[in-house]
PDB file of C-alpha atoms in Angstrom:
ATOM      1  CA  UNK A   1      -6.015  76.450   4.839  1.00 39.00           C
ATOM      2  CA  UNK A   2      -3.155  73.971  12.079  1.00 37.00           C
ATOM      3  CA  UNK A   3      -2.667  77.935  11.776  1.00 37.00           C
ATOM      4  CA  UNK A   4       0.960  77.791  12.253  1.00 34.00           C
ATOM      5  CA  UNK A   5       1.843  76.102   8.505  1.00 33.00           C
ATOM      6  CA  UNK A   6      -0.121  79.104   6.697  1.00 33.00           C
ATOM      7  CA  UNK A   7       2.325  81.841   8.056  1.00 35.00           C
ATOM      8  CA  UNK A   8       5.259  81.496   5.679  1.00 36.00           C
ATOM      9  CA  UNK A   9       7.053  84.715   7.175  1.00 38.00           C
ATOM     10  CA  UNK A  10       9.980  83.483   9.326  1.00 40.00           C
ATOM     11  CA  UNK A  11      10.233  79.695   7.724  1.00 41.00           C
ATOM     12  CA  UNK A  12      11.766  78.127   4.891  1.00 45.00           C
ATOM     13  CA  UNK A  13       8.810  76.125   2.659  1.00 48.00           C
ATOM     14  CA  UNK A  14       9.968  73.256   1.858  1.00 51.00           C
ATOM     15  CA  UNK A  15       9.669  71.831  -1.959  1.00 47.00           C
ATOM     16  CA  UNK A  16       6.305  70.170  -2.839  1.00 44.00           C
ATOM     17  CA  UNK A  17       4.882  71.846   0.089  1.00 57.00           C
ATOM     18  CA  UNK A  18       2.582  74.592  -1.344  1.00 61.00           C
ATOM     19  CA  UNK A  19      -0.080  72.263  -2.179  1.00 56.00           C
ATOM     20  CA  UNK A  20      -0.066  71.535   1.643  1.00 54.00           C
ATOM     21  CA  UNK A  21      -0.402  75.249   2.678  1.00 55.00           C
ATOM     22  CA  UNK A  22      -3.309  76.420  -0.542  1.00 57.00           C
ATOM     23  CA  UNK A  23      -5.254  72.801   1.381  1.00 51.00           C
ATOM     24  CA  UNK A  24      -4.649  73.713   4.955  1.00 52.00           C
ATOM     25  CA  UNK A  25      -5.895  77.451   3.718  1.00 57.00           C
ATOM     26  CA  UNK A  26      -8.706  76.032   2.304  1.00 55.00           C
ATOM     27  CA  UNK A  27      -9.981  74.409   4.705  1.00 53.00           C
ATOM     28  CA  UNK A  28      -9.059  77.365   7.927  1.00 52.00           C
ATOM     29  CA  UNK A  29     -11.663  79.031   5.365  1.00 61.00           C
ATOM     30  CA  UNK A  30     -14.238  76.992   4.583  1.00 53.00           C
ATOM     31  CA  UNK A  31     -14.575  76.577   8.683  1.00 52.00           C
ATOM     32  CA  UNK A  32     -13.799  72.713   8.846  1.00 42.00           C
ATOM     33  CA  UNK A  33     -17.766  71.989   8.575  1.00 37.00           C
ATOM     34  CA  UNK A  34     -17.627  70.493   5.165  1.00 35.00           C
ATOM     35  CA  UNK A  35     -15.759  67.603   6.366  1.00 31.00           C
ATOM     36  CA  UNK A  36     -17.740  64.781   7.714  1.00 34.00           C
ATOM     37  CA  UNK A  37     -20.750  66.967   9.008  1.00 36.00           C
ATOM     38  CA  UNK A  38     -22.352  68.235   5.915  1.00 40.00           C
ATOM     39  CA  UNK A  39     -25.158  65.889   5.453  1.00 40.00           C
ATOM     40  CA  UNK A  40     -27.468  66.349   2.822  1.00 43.00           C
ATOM     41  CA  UNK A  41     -28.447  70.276   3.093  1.00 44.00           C
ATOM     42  CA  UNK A  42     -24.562  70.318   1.901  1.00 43.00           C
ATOM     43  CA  UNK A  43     -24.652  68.003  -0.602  1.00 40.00           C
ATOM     44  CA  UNK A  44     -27.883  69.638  -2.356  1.00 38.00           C
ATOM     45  CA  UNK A  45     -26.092  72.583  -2.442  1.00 39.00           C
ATOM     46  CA  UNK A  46     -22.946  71.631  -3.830  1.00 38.00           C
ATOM     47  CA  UNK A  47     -25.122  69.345  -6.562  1.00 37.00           C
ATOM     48  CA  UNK A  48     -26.619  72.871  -7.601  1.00 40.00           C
ATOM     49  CA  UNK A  49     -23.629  74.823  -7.787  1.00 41.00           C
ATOM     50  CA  UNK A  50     -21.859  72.840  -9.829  1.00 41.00           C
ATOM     51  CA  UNK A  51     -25.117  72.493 -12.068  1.00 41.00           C
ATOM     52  CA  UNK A  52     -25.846  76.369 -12.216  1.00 46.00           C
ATOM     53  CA  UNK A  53     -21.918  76.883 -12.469  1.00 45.00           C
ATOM     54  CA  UNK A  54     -21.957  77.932 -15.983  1.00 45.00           C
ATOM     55  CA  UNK A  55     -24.313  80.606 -15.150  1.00 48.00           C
ATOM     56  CA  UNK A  56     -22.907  81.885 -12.643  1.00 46.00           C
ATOM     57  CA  UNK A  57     -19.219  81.814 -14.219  1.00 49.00           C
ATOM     58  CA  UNK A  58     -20.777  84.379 -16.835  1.00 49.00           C
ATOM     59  CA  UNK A  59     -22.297  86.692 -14.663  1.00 47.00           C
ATOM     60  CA  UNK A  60     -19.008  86.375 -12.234  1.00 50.00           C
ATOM     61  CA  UNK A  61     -17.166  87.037 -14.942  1.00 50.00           C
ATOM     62  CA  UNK A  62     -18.267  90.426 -15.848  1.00 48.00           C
ATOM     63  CA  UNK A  63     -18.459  91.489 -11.912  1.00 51.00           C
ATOM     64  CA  UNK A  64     -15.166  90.026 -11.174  1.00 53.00           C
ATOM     65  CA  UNK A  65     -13.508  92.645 -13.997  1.00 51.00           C
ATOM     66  CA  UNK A  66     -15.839  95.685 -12.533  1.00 50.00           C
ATOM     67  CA  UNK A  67     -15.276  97.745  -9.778  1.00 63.00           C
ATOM     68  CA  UNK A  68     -16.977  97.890  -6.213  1.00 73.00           C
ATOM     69  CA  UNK A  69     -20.462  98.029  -7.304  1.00 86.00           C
ATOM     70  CA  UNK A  70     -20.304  94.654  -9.476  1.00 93.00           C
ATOM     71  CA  UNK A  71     -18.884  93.106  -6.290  1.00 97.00           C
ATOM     72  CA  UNK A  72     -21.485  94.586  -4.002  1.00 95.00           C
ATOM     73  CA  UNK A  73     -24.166  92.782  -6.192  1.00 96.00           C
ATOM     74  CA  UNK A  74     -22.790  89.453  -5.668  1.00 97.00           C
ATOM     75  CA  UNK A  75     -23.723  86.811  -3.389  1.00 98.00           C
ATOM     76  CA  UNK A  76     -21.854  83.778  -1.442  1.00 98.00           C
ATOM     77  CA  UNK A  77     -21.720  81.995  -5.131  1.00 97.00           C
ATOM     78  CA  UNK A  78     -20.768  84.607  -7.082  1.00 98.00           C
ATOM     79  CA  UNK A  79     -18.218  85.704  -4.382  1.00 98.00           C
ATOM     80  CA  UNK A  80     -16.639  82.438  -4.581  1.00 97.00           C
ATOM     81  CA  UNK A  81     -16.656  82.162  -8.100  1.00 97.00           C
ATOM     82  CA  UNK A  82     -14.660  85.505  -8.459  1.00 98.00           C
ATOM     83  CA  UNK A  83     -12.323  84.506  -5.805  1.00 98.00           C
ATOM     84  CA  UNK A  84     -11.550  81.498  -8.082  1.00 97.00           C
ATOM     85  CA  UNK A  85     -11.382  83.431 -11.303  1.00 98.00           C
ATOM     86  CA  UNK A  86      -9.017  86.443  -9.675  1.00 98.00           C
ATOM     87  CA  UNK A  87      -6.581  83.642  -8.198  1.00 98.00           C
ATOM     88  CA  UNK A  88      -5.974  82.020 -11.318  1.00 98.00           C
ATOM     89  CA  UNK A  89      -5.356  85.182 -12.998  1.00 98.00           C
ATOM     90  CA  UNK A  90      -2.926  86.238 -10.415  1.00 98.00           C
ATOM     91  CA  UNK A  91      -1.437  83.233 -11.032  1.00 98.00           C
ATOM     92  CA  UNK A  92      -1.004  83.152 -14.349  1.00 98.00           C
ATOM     93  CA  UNK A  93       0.606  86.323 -14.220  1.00 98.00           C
ATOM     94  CA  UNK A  94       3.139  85.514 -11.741  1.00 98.00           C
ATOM     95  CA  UNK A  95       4.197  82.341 -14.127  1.00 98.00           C
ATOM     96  CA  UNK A  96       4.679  84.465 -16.739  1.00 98.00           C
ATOM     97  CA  UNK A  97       6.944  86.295 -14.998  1.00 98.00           C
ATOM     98  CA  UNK A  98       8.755  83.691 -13.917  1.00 98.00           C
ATOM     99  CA  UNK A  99       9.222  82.045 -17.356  1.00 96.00           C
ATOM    100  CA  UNK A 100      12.649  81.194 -17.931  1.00 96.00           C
ATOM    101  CA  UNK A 101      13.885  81.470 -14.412  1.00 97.00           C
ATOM    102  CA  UNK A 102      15.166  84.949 -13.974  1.00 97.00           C
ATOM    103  CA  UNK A 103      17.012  85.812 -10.907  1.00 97.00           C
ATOM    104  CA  UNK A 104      15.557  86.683  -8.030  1.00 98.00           C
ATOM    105  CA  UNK A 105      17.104  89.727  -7.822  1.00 97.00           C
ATOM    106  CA  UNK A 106      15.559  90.696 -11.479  1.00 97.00           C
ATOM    107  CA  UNK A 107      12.443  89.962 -10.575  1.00 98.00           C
ATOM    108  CA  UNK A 108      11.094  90.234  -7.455  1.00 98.00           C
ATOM    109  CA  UNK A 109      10.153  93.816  -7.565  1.00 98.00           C
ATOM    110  CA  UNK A 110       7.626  92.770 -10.155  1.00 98.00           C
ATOM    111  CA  UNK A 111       6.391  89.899  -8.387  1.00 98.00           C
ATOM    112  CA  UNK A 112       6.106  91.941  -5.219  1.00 98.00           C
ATOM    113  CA  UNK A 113       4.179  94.767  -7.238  1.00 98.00           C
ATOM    114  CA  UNK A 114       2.166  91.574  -8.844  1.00 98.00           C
ATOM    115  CA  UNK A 115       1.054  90.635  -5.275  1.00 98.00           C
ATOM    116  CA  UNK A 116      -0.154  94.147  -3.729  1.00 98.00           C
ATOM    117  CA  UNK A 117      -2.151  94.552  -7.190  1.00 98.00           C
ATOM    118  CA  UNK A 118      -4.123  91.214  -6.041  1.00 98.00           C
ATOM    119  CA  UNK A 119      -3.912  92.184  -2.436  1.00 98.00           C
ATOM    120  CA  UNK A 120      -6.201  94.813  -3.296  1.00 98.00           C
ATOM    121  CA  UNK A 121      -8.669  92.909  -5.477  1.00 98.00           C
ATOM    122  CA  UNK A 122      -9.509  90.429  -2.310  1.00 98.00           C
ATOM    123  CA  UNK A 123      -9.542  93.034  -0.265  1.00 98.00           C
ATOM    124  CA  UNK A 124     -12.096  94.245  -2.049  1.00 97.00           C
ATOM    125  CA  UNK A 125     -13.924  90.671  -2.209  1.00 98.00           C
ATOM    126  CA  UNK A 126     -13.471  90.960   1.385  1.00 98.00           C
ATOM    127  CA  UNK A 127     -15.466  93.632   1.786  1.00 97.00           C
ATOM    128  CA  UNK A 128     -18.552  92.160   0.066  1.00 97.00           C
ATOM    129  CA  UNK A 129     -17.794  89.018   2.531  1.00 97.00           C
ATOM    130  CA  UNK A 130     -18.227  90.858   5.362  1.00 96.00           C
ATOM    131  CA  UNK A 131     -22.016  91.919   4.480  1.00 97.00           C
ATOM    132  CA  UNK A 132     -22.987  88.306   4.214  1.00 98.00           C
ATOM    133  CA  UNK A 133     -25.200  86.865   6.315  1.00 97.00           C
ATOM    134  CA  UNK A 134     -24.996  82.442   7.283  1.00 97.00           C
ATOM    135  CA  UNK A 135     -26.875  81.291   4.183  1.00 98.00           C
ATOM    136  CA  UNK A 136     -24.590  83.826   2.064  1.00 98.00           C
ATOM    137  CA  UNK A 137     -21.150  82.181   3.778  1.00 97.00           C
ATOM    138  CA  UNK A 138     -22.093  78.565   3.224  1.00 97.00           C
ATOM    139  CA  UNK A 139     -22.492  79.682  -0.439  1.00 97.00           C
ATOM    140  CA  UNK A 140     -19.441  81.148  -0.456  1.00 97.00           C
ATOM    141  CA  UNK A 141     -17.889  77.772   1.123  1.00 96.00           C
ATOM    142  CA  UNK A 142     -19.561  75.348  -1.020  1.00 96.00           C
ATOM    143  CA  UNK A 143     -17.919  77.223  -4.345  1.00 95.00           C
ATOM    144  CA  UNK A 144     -14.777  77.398  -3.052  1.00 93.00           C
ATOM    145  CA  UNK A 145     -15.188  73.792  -2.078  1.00 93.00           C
ATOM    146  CA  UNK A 146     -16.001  72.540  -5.238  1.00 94.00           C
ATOM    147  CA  UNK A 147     -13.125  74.945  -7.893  1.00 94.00           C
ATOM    148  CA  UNK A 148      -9.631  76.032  -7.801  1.00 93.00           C
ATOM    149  CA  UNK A 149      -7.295  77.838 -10.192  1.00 96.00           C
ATOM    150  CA  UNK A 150      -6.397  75.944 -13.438  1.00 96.00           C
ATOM    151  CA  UNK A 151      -2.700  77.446 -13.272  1.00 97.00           C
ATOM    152  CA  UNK A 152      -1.991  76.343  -9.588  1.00 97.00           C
ATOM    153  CA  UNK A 153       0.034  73.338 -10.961  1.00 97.00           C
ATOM    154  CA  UNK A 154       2.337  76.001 -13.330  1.00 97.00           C
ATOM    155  CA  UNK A 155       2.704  78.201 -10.575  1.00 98.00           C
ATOM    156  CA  UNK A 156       3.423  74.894  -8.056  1.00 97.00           C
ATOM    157  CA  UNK A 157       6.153  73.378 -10.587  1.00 97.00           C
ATOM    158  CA  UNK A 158       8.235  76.629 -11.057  1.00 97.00           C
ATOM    159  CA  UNK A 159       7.803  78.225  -7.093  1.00 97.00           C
ATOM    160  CA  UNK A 160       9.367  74.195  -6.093  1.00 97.00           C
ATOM    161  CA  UNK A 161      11.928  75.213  -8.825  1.00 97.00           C
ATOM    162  CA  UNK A 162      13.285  78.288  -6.721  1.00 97.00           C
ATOM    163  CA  UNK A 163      12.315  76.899  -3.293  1.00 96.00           C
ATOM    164  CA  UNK A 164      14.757  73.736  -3.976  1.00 96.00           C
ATOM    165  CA  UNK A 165      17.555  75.813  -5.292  1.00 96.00           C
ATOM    166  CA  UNK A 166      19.913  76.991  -2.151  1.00 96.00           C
ATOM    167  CA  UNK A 167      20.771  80.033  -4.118  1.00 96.00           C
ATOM    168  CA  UNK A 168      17.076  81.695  -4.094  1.00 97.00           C
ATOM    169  CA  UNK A 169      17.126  84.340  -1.257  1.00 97.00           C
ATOM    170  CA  UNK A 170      14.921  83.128   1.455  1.00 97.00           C
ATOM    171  CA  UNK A 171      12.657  86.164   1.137  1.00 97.00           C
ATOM    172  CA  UNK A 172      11.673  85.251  -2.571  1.00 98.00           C
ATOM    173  CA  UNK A 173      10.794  81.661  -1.714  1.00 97.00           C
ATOM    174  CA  UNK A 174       8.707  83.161   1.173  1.00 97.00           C
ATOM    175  CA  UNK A 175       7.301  85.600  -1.676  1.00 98.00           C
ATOM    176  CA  UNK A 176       6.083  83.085  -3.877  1.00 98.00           C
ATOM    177  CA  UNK A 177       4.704  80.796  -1.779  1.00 97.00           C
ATOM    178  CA  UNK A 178       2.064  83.386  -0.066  1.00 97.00           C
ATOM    179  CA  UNK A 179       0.658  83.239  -3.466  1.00 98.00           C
ATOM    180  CA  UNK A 180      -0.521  80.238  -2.282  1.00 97.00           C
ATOM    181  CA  UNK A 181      -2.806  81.785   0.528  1.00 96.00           C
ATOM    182  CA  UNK A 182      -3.106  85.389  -1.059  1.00 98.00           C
ATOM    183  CA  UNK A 183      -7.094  84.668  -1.038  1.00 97.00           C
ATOM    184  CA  UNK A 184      -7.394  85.301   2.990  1.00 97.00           C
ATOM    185  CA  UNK A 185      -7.186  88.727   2.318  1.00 98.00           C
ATOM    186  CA  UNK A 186     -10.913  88.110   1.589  1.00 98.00           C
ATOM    187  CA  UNK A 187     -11.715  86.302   4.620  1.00 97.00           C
ATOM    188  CA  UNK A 188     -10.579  89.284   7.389  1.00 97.00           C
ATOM    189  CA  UNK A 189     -11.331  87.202  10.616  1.00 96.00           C
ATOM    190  CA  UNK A 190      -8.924  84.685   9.419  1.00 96.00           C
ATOM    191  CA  UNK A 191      -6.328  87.490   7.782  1.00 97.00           C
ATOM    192  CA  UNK A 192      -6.335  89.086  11.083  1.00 97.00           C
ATOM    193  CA  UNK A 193      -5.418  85.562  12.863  1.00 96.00           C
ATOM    194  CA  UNK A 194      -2.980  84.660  10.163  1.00 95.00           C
ATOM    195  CA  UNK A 195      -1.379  87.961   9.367  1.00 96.00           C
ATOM    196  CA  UNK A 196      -2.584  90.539  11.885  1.00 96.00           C
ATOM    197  CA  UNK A 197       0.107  93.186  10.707  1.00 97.00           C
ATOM    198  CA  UNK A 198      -1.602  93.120   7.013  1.00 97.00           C
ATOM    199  CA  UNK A 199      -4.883  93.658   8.808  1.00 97.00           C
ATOM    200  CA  UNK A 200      -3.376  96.548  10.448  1.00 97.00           C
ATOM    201  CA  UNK A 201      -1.874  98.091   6.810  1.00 97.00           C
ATOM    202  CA  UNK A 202      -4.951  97.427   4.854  1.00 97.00           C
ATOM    203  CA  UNK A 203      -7.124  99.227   7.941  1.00 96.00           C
ATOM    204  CA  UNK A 204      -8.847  95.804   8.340  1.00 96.00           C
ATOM    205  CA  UNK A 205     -10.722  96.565  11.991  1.00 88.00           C
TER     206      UNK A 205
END
């Protein structure tokens, strides 16, 4: 989350698709190794994730809302975690804004704004995810493997609402659905596959 269906620039998503791209996302970033070749290393580790999640969810939580030193301190779990956290807050936000169906016109320059704010805050995660070393990564992979954002099925009913109408400029439906993929800004190999341009503006090397 093959590469083609992640790059939304230049293509019309279709309605009920965004589910497709956040899974196909998913999965570009979690490698393809959990599926079918995990054995029981994996499956220890995601039994103890989910058990110390509550933990971890506390301490995240406090990092996640700090600056670059709280992220710097956090490992493949608590990376993961945050990623989760940040995502559904992002997400949240945007359905605010989109309560009641404004027009596009009306609101996109909030909704763009909304975007580069996150932008930022995985680019930030990114930075932390370059440092880590294999154990640190499958971490990382296991909790994004096992937690997504509560508000992804808000944000999927009203984005299908403007993707389905013919009216919605094609640049806003290609708006809101990269909020479906805005966490590969934390993952630069695969931003710099997906979107090498945003590499390039973010100085991503």
């Amino acid at each position: 989350m093959s590469r083609s269906p992640l790059r939304t620039r230049g293509t019309r998503p279709s309605v009920f698709s965004l589910s497709a791209i956040v899974l196909l996302c998913l999965l570009v970033m979690l490698g393809l190794v959990t599926i079918g070749c995990g054995g029981d290393d994996d499956a220890t580790a995601t039994t103890a994730a989910a058990a110390g999640s509550s933990d971890t969810k506390e301490t995240t939580t406090a990092a996640a809302s700090g600056g670059g030193d709280e992220i710097s301190k956090m490992g493949g779990t608590e990376l993961g975690t945050a990623m989760v956290m940040t995502w559904d807050e992002c997400l949240t936000k945007l359905t605010s804004l989109l309560q009641g169906m404004p027009d596009p016109a009306s609101v996109q320059p909030q909704v763009a704004a909304l975007k580069e704010e996150y932008i930022q805050k995985f680019v930030a995660y990114g930075r932390q995810h370059q440092t880590f070393d294999e154990e640190q990564l499958r971490l990382w992979r296991v909790e994004l493997g096992i937690n997504s954002p509560k508000s992804f099925a808000a944000y999927q009913e009203v984005a299908n609402k403007y993707i389905a109408d013919a009216a919605a400029p094609a640049d806003f439906k290609s708006l809101l659905s990269s909020f479906a993929i805005i966490t590969q800004y934390a993952d630069f190999e695969l931003l710099k596959q997906q979107a090498p341009e945003e590499a390039t503006r973010l100085g991503i090397e």
